[in-house]
CSV table of C-alpha atoms and ligand atoms in Angstrom, one decimal:
chain,number,residue,atom,x,y,z
N,1,MET,CA,4.7,-5.7,156.4
N,2,HIS,CA,8.2,-7.1,155.7
N,3,VAL,CA,8.6,-10.0,153.4
N,4,SER,CA,12.0,-11.7,153.3
N,5,LEU,CA,13.2,-13.1,150.1
N,6,PRO,CA,14.3,-16.7,149.5
N,7,ALA,CA,17.9,-17.1,148.3
N,8,ASP,CA,17.1,-18.3,144.8
N,9,MET,CA,14.6,-15.9,143.5
N,10,ASP,CA,12.7,-16.5,140.3
N,11,LEU,CA,10.2,-14.1,138.7
N,12,ASN,CA,7.1,-16.0,139.8
N,13,THR,CA,8.2,-16.3,143.4
N,14,TYR,CA,9.1,-12.6,143.4
N,15,LEU,CA,5.7,-11.6,142.0
N,16,ASP,CA,3.9,-13.8,144.6
N,17,LEU,CA,5.7,-12.0,147.4
N,18,ARG,CA,4.8,-8.6,146.0
N,19,LYS,CA,1.2,-9.7,145.6
N,20,ARG,CA,1.1,-10.7,149.2
N,21,GLU,CA,2.4,-7.3,150.1
N,22,PHE,CA,0.3,-5.1,147.7
N,23,TYR,CA,-3.0,-6.9,147.4
N,24,LEU,CA,-5.5,-5.7,149.9
N,25,THR,CA,-8.2,-8.2,150.7
N,26,ALA,CA,-11.8,-7.2,151.5
N,27,ASP,CA,-11.0,-7.6,155.2
N,28,ALA,CA,-8.0,-5.3,154.9
N,29,LEU,CA,-10.2,-2.7,153.1
N,30,ARG,CA,-12.8,-2.9,155.9
N,31,SER,CA,-10.2,-2.3,158.4
N,32,VAL,CA,-8.8,0.7,156.5
N,33,ALA,CA,-12.4,2.0,156.2
N,34,ALA,CA,-13.0,1.6,160.0
N,35,ASP,CA,-9.7,3.5,160.7
N,36,PHE,CA,-10.8,6.2,158.3
N,37,VAL,CA,-14.1,6.7,160.1
N,38,ARG,CA,-12.3,7.0,163.4
N,39,ALA,CA,-9.8,9.5,161.9
N,40,MET,CA,-12.7,11.5,160.5
N,41,GLU,CA,-14.5,11.7,163.8
N,42,SER,CA,-11.3,12.6,165.7
N,43,GLY,CA,-10.5,15.4,163.2
N,44,LEU,CA,-14.1,16.8,163.3
N,45,ALA,CA,-14.0,16.9,167.1
N,46,GLY,CA,-10.7,18.7,167.0
N,47,ARG,CA,-8.7,15.8,168.4
N,48,PRO,CA,-5.3,14.8,166.8
N,49,SER,CA,-5.9,13.1,163.5
N,50,SER,CA,-4.2,12.6,160.1
N,51,LEU,CA,-7.4,13.9,158.6
N,52,ARG,CA,-7.5,17.7,158.9
N,53,MET,CA,-11.2,17.9,158.2
N,54,LEU,CA,-10.9,21.5,157.0
N,55,PRO,CA,-14.1,23.6,156.9
N,56,SER,CA,-15.0,25.1,153.5
N,57,PHE,CA,-17.8,27.5,154.7
N,58,LEU,CA,-19.8,26.3,151.8
N,59,GLY,CA,-23.0,24.2,151.9
N,60,SER,CA,-24.7,22.4,149.0
N,61,PRO,CA,-25.8,24.6,146.0
N,62,SER,CA,-29.4,25.4,145.4
N,63,GLY,CA,-29.2,25.5,141.6
N,64,ARG,CA,-30.7,29.1,141.7
N,65,GLU,CA,-27.2,30.7,141.7
N,66,HIS,CA,-27.2,33.6,139.2
N,67,ASP,CA,-24.0,35.4,138.2
N,68,SER,CA,-21.3,36.3,135.8
N,69,VAL,CA,-18.1,34.8,137.2
N,70,ILE,CA,-14.5,34.2,136.5
N,71,ALA,CA,-13.2,30.9,137.9
N,72,ILE,CA,-9.6,30.0,138.4
N,73,ASP,CA,-8.7,26.4,138.7
N,74,PHE,CA,-5.1,25.9,140.0
N,75,GLY,CA,-4.3,22.3,140.7
N,76,GLY,CA,-0.6,22.0,140.3
N,77,THR,CA,0.3,21.4,136.7
N,78,ASN,CA,-1.8,23.8,134.8
N,79,ILE,CA,-4.1,26.7,135.6
N,80,ARG,CA,-7.4,27.1,133.9
N,81,VAL,CA,-9.3,30.4,133.9
N,82,LEU,CA,-13.0,30.3,132.8
N,83,GLU,CA,-15.6,32.9,132.2
N,84,VAL,CA,-18.9,31.3,133.4
N,85,GLU,CA,-22.5,32.4,133.3
N,86,LEU,CA,-24.9,30.9,135.9
N,87,ASP,CA,-28.5,31.5,134.7
N,88,GLY,CA,-30.3,31.0,138.0
N,89,ASN,CA,-32.2,27.9,136.8
N,90,GLY,CA,-29.5,25.4,137.2
N,91,GLY,CA,-27.9,26.3,133.9
N,92,VAL,CA,-24.1,26.8,133.6
N,93,VAL,CA,-22.6,28.2,130.4
N,94,THR,CA,-18.8,28.2,130.1
N,95,LYS,CA,-18.2,31.1,127.7
N,96,ARG,CA,-14.5,31.0,127.5
N,97,ILE,CA,-11.7,28.9,128.9
N,98,LEU,CA,-8.0,29.4,128.9
N,99,ARG,CA,-5.4,26.9,129.9
N,100,ALA,CA,-1.8,27.6,130.7
N,101,PRO,CA,1.0,25.4,132.0
N,102,LEU,CA,2.7,26.7,135.2
N,103,VAL,CA,6.0,25.1,134.2
N,104,ASP,CA,6.8,26.0,130.6
N,105,PRO,CA,7.8,22.9,128.7
N,106,ALA,CA,10.2,25.0,126.7
N,107,GLY,CA,11.9,26.1,129.9
N,108,ALA,CA,11.0,29.9,129.7
N,109,TYR,CA,9.4,29.9,133.2
N,110,ASP,CA,8.8,27.6,136.2
N,111,HIS,CA,6.4,28.9,138.8
N,112,LEU,CA,6.5,25.8,140.9
N,113,GLY,CA,10.0,24.5,141.3
N,114,ALA,CA,13.0,25.6,143.4
N,115,GLY,CA,13.7,29.3,142.8
N,116,SER,CA,10.0,30.2,142.1
N,117,ASN,CA,8.2,32.7,144.3
N,118,ALA,CA,4.7,33.9,145.3
N,119,GLU,CA,4.9,37.1,143.3
N,120,GLY,CA,5.8,35.2,140.1
N,121,LEU,CA,3.1,32.6,140.6
N,122,PHE,CA,0.2,34.9,141.4
N,123,GLY,CA,1.3,37.5,138.9
N,124,PHE,CA,1.2,34.8,136.2
N,125,ILE,CA,-2.3,33.7,137.3
N,126,ALA,CA,-3.5,37.4,137.4
N,127,ASP,CA,-2.1,37.9,133.9
N,128,ARG,CA,-4.3,35.0,132.7
N,129,VAL,CA,-7.3,36.5,134.4
N,130,ALA,CA,-6.6,39.8,132.6
N,131,GLU,CA,-6.7,37.8,129.3
N,132,ILE,CA,-10.2,36.5,130.1
N,133,ALA,CA,-11.9,39.5,131.8
N,134,ARG,CA,-13.8,41.8,129.4
N,135,PRO,CA,-13.2,45.5,129.9
N,136,GLY,CA,-16.1,47.2,131.7
N,137,VAL,CA,-17.7,44.0,132.8
N,138,SER,CA,-17.8,43.3,136.6
N,139,TYR,CA,-17.1,39.7,137.7
N,140,ASP,CA,-17.2,37.8,140.9
N,141,LEU,CA,-14.2,35.5,141.2
N,142,GLY,CA,-14.0,32.0,142.5
N,143,HIS,CA,-10.6,30.4,143.0
N,144,THR,CA,-10.0,26.7,143.3
N,145,PHE,CA,-6.7,26.2,145.0
N,146,SER,CA,-6.0,22.5,145.3
N,147,PHE,CA,-3.8,22.4,148.4
N,148,PRO,CA,-4.5,22.1,152.1
N,149,CYS,CA,-5.7,25.5,153.4
N,150,ARG,CA,-6.9,26.6,156.8
N,151,GLN,CA,-10.1,28.6,156.1
N,152,THR,CA,-11.6,31.1,158.4
N,153,GLY,CA,-14.3,32.2,155.9
N,154,VAL,CA,-15.3,31.4,152.4
N,155,ASN,CA,-12.8,33.9,151.0
N,156,GLU,CA,-10.0,33.5,153.6
N,157,ALA,CA,-7.6,30.6,153.2
N,158,ARG,CA,-4.1,30.2,154.3
N,159,LEU,CA,-1.9,27.5,152.7
N,160,ILE,CA,-0.9,25.0,155.4
N,161,PHE,CA,1.8,23.5,153.2
N,162,TRP,CA,2.5,22.7,149.6
N,163,THR,CA,1.8,19.1,148.4
N,164,LYS,CA,2.6,17.3,145.1
N,165,GLU,CA,6.3,18.3,145.5
N,166,ILE,CA,5.8,22.0,144.7
N,167,ARG,CA,8.4,24.4,146.2
N,168,THR,CA,7.3,27.9,145.4
N,169,ALA,CA,8.6,30.2,148.2
N,170,GLY,CA,6.5,32.8,150.1
N,171,VAL,CA,3.1,31.0,149.9
N,172,GLU,CA,3.1,28.6,152.8
N,173,GLY,CA,1.4,30.2,155.8
N,174,GLU,CA,0.0,33.1,153.6
N,175,ASP,CA,-3.5,34.0,152.7
N,176,VAL,CA,-3.7,32.9,149.1
N,177,GLY,CA,-6.7,35.3,148.4
N,178,GLN,CA,-4.6,38.3,149.5
N,179,LEU,CA,-1.7,37.1,147.3
N,180,LEU,CA,-4.1,36.9,144.3
N,181,ASP,CA,-5.9,40.2,145.1
N,182,ARG,CA,-2.5,42.0,145.3
N,183,ALA,CA,-1.5,40.7,141.9
N,184,LEU,CA,-5.0,41.6,140.4
N,185,ALA,CA,-4.8,45.1,141.9
N,186,SER,CA,-1.3,45.7,140.6
N,187,ARG,CA,-2.7,44.9,137.1
N,188,GLY,CA,-5.7,47.4,137.5
N,189,LEU,CA,-8.3,44.6,137.5
N,190,SER,CA,-10.6,46.3,140.0
N,191,GLN,CA,-13.8,45.0,138.2
N,192,VAL,CA,-12.9,41.4,139.4
N,193,ARG,CA,-13.9,40.8,142.9
N,194,SER,CA,-12.7,37.8,144.9
N,195,ARG,CA,-15.5,36.0,146.5
N,196,ALA,CA,-14.5,32.4,147.3
N,197,ILE,CA,-11.5,30.1,147.7
N,198,LEU,CA,-12.1,26.4,147.7
N,199,ASN,CA,-10.4,23.1,147.3
N,200,ASP,CA,-10.8,21.2,144.0
N,201,THR,CA,-12.6,18.4,145.8
N,202,VAL,CA,-15.2,20.9,147.0
N,203,GLY,CA,-15.5,22.3,143.5
N,204,THR,CA,-16.1,18.8,142.1
N,205,LEU,CA,-18.8,18.1,144.7
N,206,LEU,CA,-20.5,21.5,144.1
N,207,ALA,CA,-20.6,21.0,140.4
N,208,ALA,CA,-22.0,17.5,140.6
N,209,ALA,CA,-24.5,18.3,143.3
N,210,PHE,CA,-25.7,21.3,141.2
N,211,THR,CA,-27.2,19.1,138.6
N,212,ARG,CA,-28.0,15.8,140.3
N,213,PRO,CA,-29.3,14.3,143.5
N,214,HIS,CA,-27.5,11.9,146.0
N,215,VAL,CA,-24.1,13.5,145.6
N,216,ALA,CA,-22.5,14.3,149.0
N,217,ILE,CA,-18.9,13.2,148.4
N,218,GLY,CA,-16.4,14.7,145.9
N,219,SER,CA,-13.0,13.4,145.2
N,220,ILE,CA,-9.9,13.9,143.1
N,221,CYS,CA,-7.9,11.0,141.9
N,222,GLY,CA,-5.3,12.7,139.7
N,223,THR,CA,-1.8,14.2,140.3
N,224,GLY,CA,-2.9,14.5,143.9
N,225,HIS,CA,-5.6,12.7,145.9
N,226,ASN,CA,-8.2,14.0,148.3
N,227,THR,CA,-11.9,13.7,149.2
N,228,CYS,CA,-14.5,16.0,150.7
N,229,TYR,CA,-18.1,15.4,151.8
N,230,LEU,CA,-21.1,17.3,153.1
N,231,GLU,CA,-21.2,17.1,156.9
N,232,PRO,CA,-25.0,17.4,157.7
N,233,VAL,CA,-24.5,19.2,161.0
N,234,HIS,CA,-21.1,20.9,161.1
N,235,PRO,CA,-19.8,21.5,164.7
N,236,LEU,CA,-18.8,25.1,163.8
N,237,THR,CA,-22.1,26.3,162.5
N,238,GLY,CA,-24.7,23.6,163.4
N,239,ARG,CA,-25.6,23.7,159.7
N,240,PRO,CA,-24.6,21.6,156.6
N,241,MET,CA,-21.0,22.3,155.5
N,242,ILE,CA,-18.6,20.7,153.0
N,243,VAL,CA,-15.5,19.4,154.8
N,244,ASN,CA,-12.2,19.1,152.9
N,245,MET,CA,-10.8,16.0,154.6
N,246,GLU,CA,-7.3,16.3,153.0
N,247,SER,CA,-7.5,12.5,152.9
N,248,GLY,CA,-4.2,12.3,151.0
N,249,ASN,CA,-2.7,12.8,154.4
N,250,PHE,CA,-4.4,9.7,155.9
N,251,ASP,CA,-1.7,7.7,157.7
N,252,ALA,CA,-3.3,4.4,158.6
N,253,ALA,CA,-3.1,2.6,155.2
N,254,PRO,CA,-0.6,-0.3,155.4
N,255,GLN,CA,2.7,1.0,154.1
N,256,THR,CA,5.4,-1.2,152.6
N,257,ARG,CA,9.1,-0.5,152.7
N,258,PHE,CA,8.7,0.9,149.1
N,259,ASP,CA,6.2,3.4,150.4
N,260,ARG,CA,8.4,4.3,153.4
N,261,GLU,CA,11.4,4.8,151.2
N,262,LEU,CA,9.5,7.0,148.7
N,263,ASP,CA,8.2,9.1,151.6
N,264,GLU,CA,11.6,9.6,153.1
N,265,ALA,CA,13.0,10.8,149.7
N,266,SER,CA,10.1,13.2,149.1
N,267,GLU,CA,9.9,17.0,149.7
N,268,ARG,CA,8.0,16.5,153.0
N,269,PRO,CA,8.5,13.2,154.6
N,270,GLY,CA,5.7,12.0,156.9
N,271,THR,CA,3.0,14.0,155.1
N,272,GLN,CA,0.5,12.9,152.5
N,273,ARG,CA,1.2,9.2,153.1
N,274,LEU,CA,-1.9,7.9,151.4
N,275,GLU,CA,-1.4,10.2,148.4
N,276,LYS,CA,2.2,8.9,148.1
N,277,MET,CA,0.9,5.3,148.0
N,278,GLY,CA,-0.8,5.8,144.6
N,279,SER,CA,-1.7,9.2,143.2
N,280,GLY,CA,-0.6,10.1,139.7
N,281,ARG,CA,2.3,12.2,141.0
N,282,TYR,CA,3.8,9.2,142.7
N,283,ILE,CA,2.6,6.0,141.0
N,284,GLY,CA,5.5,5.9,138.6
N,285,GLU,CA,7.9,6.4,141.5
N,286,ILE,CA,6.6,3.4,143.4
N,287,VAL,CA,6.8,1.3,140.3
N,288,ARG,CA,10.4,2.5,139.8
N,289,ARG,CA,11.3,1.5,143.3
N,290,VAL,CA,10.0,-2.0,142.8
N,291,LEU,CA,11.9,-2.2,139.6
N,292,ILE,CA,15.1,-1.2,141.4
N,293,ASP,CA,14.4,-4.1,143.8
N,294,MET,CA,13.9,-6.5,141.0
N,295,ALA,CA,17.2,-5.4,139.4
N,296,ALA,CA,18.9,-5.9,142.8
N,297,GLU,CA,17.5,-9.5,142.8
N,298,GLY,CA,19.0,-10.1,139.4
N,299,LEU,CA,15.5,-10.3,137.8
N,300,LEU,CA,16.0,-7.2,135.7
N,301,PRO,CA,19.1,-5.6,134.2
N,302,VAL,CA,20.7,-2.8,136.3
N,303,SER,CA,20.5,0.5,134.4
N,304,ALA,CA,21.4,4.2,135.0
N,305,GLY,CA,17.7,5.1,134.2
N,306,LEU,CA,16.7,3.2,137.4
N,307,SER,CA,18.3,5.9,139.6
N,308,ARG,CA,16.5,8.8,137.9
N,309,ARG,CA,13.7,10.0,140.1
N,310,ASP,CA,10.3,10.6,138.4
N,311,VAL,CA,11.6,9.0,135.2
N,312,LEU,CA,8.3,7.0,134.8
N,313,SER,CA,5.2,9.3,134.5
N,314,GLY,CA,1.6,8.4,135.3
N,315,PRO,CA,0.6,8.2,131.6
N,316,GLU,CA,3.5,5.8,131.0
N,317,VAL,CA,2.3,3.6,133.8
N,318,GLY,CA,-1.1,3.7,132.2
N,319,ALA,CA,0.3,2.7,128.8
N,320,ILE,CA,2.0,-0.3,130.4
N,321,LEU,CA,-1.3,-1.3,132.1
N,322,ALA,CA,-3.3,-0.9,128.9
N,323,ASP,CA,-0.9,-3.0,126.9
N,324,GLY,CA,-2.1,-5.9,124.8
N,325,ALA,CA,-0.8,-9.4,124.6
N,326,GLY,CA,2.2,-8.3,122.4
N,327,LEU,CA,3.5,-6.0,125.2
N,328,GLU,CA,4.8,-3.5,122.7
N,329,ALA,CA,3.9,-0.4,124.8
N,330,THR,CA,5.6,-2.0,127.8
N,331,ALA,CA,8.7,-2.7,125.8
N,332,ALA,CA,8.8,0.8,124.3
N,333,THR,CA,8.3,2.5,127.7
N,334,LEU,CA,10.9,0.5,129.4
N,335,ALA,CA,13.4,1.0,126.6
N,336,SER,CA,12.9,4.8,126.7
N,337,CYS,CA,12.9,5.1,130.5
N,338,PHE,CA,15.6,2.6,131.4
N,339,GLY,CA,17.3,1.7,128.2
N,340,TRP,CA,16.2,-1.9,128.4
N,341,VAL,CA,16.0,-3.7,125.1
N,342,SER,CA,15.2,-7.3,124.4
N,343,LEU,CA,13.9,-8.0,127.9
N,344,GLY,CA,11.8,-10.9,126.7
N,345,ASP,CA,8.2,-11.6,127.2
N,346,GLU,CA,8.4,-13.1,130.7
N,347,ARG,CA,10.2,-10.0,132.1
N,348,LEU,CA,7.9,-7.6,130.3
N,349,ALA,CA,4.9,-9.4,131.6
N,350,ALA,CA,6.3,-9.3,135.1
N,351,VAL,CA,6.7,-5.5,135.0
N,352,ARG,CA,3.2,-5.2,133.8
N,353,THR,CA,2.0,-7.4,136.7
N,354,VAL,CA,3.8,-5.1,139.2
N,355,VAL,CA,2.2,-2.1,137.6
N,356,GLY,CA,-1.2,-3.7,137.8
N,357,LEU,CA,-0.7,-4.6,141.5
N,358,LEU,CA,0.2,-1.0,142.4
N,359,VAL,CA,-2.5,0.7,140.4
N,360,GLU,CA,-5.1,-1.7,141.8
N,361,ARG,CA,-3.8,-1.1,145.3
N,362,SER,CA,-4.3,2.6,144.7
N,363,ALA,CA,-7.9,2.2,143.5
N,364,ARG,CA,-8.7,-0.2,146.4
N,365,LEU,CA,-7.3,2.2,149.0
N,366,THR,CA,-9.3,5.0,147.5
N,367,ALA,CA,-12.4,2.9,147.6
N,368,ALA,CA,-11.8,2.0,151.3
N,369,THR,CA,-11.7,5.7,152.2
N,370,PHE,CA,-14.9,6.3,150.2
N,371,CYS,CA,-16.5,3.5,152.3
N,372,GLY,CA,-15.3,5.1,155.5
N,373,THR,CA,-16.8,8.4,154.4
N,374,LEU,CA,-20.1,6.7,153.6
N,375,LEU,CA,-20.2,4.9,156.9
N,376,HIS,CA,-19.8,8.2,158.7
N,377,ILE,CA,-22.6,10.0,156.8
N,378,ASP,CA,-25.0,7.1,156.5
N,379,PRO,CA,-24.1,4.5,159.2
N,380,PRO,CA,-27.0,2.1,158.3
N,381,LEU,CA,-26.1,2.6,154.6
N,382,SER,CA,-29.8,3.0,153.8
N,383,GLY,CA,-29.5,5.6,151.1
N,384,GLU,CA,-28.4,5.9,147.6
N,385,HIS,CA,-25.0,7.6,147.1
N,386,VAL,CA,-23.1,8.9,144.1
N,387,ILE,CA,-19.5,9.9,144.6
N,388,ALA,CA,-18.3,12.6,142.2
N,389,VAL,CA,-14.7,12.0,141.1
N,390,ASP,CA,-12.4,13.9,138.8
N,391,GLY,CA,-8.7,13.6,137.9
N,392,SER,CA,-6.5,11.8,135.4
N,393,LEU,CA,-6.2,8.5,137.3
N,394,TYR,CA,-9.9,8.1,137.6
N,395,GLU,CA,-10.6,9.3,134.0
N,396,LYS,CA,-7.7,7.8,132.1
N,397,MET,CA,-5.9,5.0,134.0
N,398,PRO,CA,-7.1,1.7,132.6
N,399,TYR,CA,-9.3,-0.3,135.0
N,400,TYR,CA,-9.1,2.3,137.8
N,401,ALA,CA,-12.7,3.3,138.0
N,402,GLY,CA,-13.8,-0.3,137.7
N,403,TRP,CA,-11.4,-1.4,140.5
N,404,ILE,CA,-12.8,1.3,142.7
N,405,GLN,CA,-16.4,0.0,142.2
N,406,GLN,CA,-15.4,-3.6,142.7
N,407,ALA,CA,-13.7,-2.7,146.0
N,408,ILE,CA,-16.6,-0.7,147.2
N,409,ASP,CA,-18.9,-3.6,146.5
N,410,GLU,CA,-16.6,-6.0,148.3
N,411,THR,CA,-16.2,-3.7,151.3
N,412,LEU,CA,-19.9,-2.8,151.7
N,413,PRO,CA,-21.8,-5.8,150.2
N,414,ALA,CA,-25.0,-4.7,151.9
N,415,ALA,CA,-25.0,-1.4,149.8
N,416,ARG,CA,-24.3,-3.1,146.5
N,417,GLY,CA,-26.2,-1.3,143.7
N,418,ARG,CA,-26.8,1.8,145.8
N,419,VAL,CA,-23.3,3.2,145.9
N,420,GLY,CA,-21.4,4.3,142.7
N,421,THR,CA,-19.0,6.8,141.4
N,422,MET,CA,-19.3,9.2,138.5
N,423,LEU,CA,-16.9,11.3,136.5
N,424,ALA,CA,-17.3,15.0,137.2
N,425,LYS,CA,-15.1,16.2,134.4
N,426,ASP,CA,-13.6,19.6,135.0
N,427,GLY,CA,-16.0,20.1,137.9
N,428,SER,CA,-13.6,22.1,140.0
N,429,GLY,CA,-13.8,25.2,137.7
N,430,ILE,CA,-17.6,25.1,137.5
N,431,GLY,CA,-17.6,24.5,141.3
N,432,ALA,CA,-15.5,27.7,141.8
N,433,ALA,CA,-18.1,29.6,139.8
N,434,ILE,CA,-20.9,28.2,141.9
N,435,ALA,CA,-19.1,29.0,145.1
N,436,ALA,CA,-18.4,32.6,144.0
N,437,ALA,CA,-22.0,33.1,143.1
N,438,THR,CA,-23.2,31.7,146.4
N,439,ALA,CA,-20.8,33.9,148.4
N,440,ALA,CA,-21.7,37.0,146.4
N,441,ALA,CA,-25.4,36.4,146.9
N,442,SER,CA,-25.1,35.9,150.6
N,443,GLU,CA,-23.2,39.2,150.9
N,444,VAL,CA,-25.7,41.4,149.0
Y,1,BGC,C1,-3.9,18.4,148.1
Y,1,BGC,C2,-5.4,18.5,148.1
Y,1,BGC,C3,-6.0,18.4,146.7
Y,1,BGC,C4,-5.5,17.1,146.1
Y,1,BGC,C5,-6.0,16.9,144.6
Y,1,BGC,C6,-3.5,17.1,147.3
Y,1,BGC,O1,-2.1,17.1,147.2
Y,1,BGC,O2,-3.4,18.4,149.3
Y,1,BGC,O3,-5.8,19.7,148.7
Y,1,BGC,O4,-7.4,18.3,146.8
Y,1,BGC,O5,-4.1,17.1,146.0
Y,1,BGC,O6,-5.6,17.9,143.8
């Protein structure tokens, strides 16, 4: 949608225009949901679609999984390595957990940026596994790898391309299990046996479905965004299988010029369009682009900070949104990012309004894709559904979870009270353990 600006722009007129552009009505959400269902069905049938509908080779867990497992959870910012015990009666005990940043804040290493490579990245991960694995104990290994992978089996996954602006060389097109196995072998970790590679959405779904009924959809609303679901009769096997939709790549949500410009300036233009419209990695960037526009309209001061990419982080966006009537956090954030002091209440409040519009748009778009997924798995919407969600936006961004629920209720009023979301905190690591145990049991 293109909205042209009147010659004499004041803050309120400007905000009205942005609201018309960014606010998605219930009708708009229903149309996104309908497009989403069509994209799911095309992708599943192997026709061209922005939804890749990647098979996971995993079904739903039984709760009887029994194993001693090491789980790796690699999502983009940190890795977590967990030692987990599954007791065979639905019990999960996390015995130890180790977290490490992949980009050292002190600047000693960067496994994700320009100049990093596969050997460094997987060597670093294997070193963390070595810290957790007890000598003489055998483990099955489950590996959550939160990027689009083409799987040919539960333990075979090739990275299609990096998302979330990662640039590590030598991984795209490669089998990530083999890269990890090589790194483990070169460290003499023969007691650790790779069993499963899975997406973080799949891990989240597995962990939630392990302990409660009605969970057939798993999602991440964090640095990146994506959703998976349990396809009752998968075309490949004729049996239930979890499908990683890679819904961050969905391309039918209504983009504005701010979204198009952000996409063009990103590592991989044309990909991950939905993700770039509101995940934690990009939300600050969209806000910055609107602030640049406001400065060009004379509504905010021009500043050098405005041209610094990624200057505004997801948590800073959250601090602005959470701000009270005094707008102190907004003033402090804008001062540190853009050097603006004494903006005055009206302009501070206008920035907070822009932030609110963009965060709410992100939540509503996510909700529309959840509704599309529900309409695919339960067209008459007769059942009860719990959508398991993890990620910093869902957990920490003010209003986000509530806005998702409100938009689901507006989009599918007939299902009100029967569709909800739940936080599946750190589910992807536990899900990796469940996947490894399932795969190990089916091999014995
Ligand atoms: C990746 C997905 C992942 C999501 C959440 C996206 O960038 O493509 O595979 O599930 O981020 O981590």
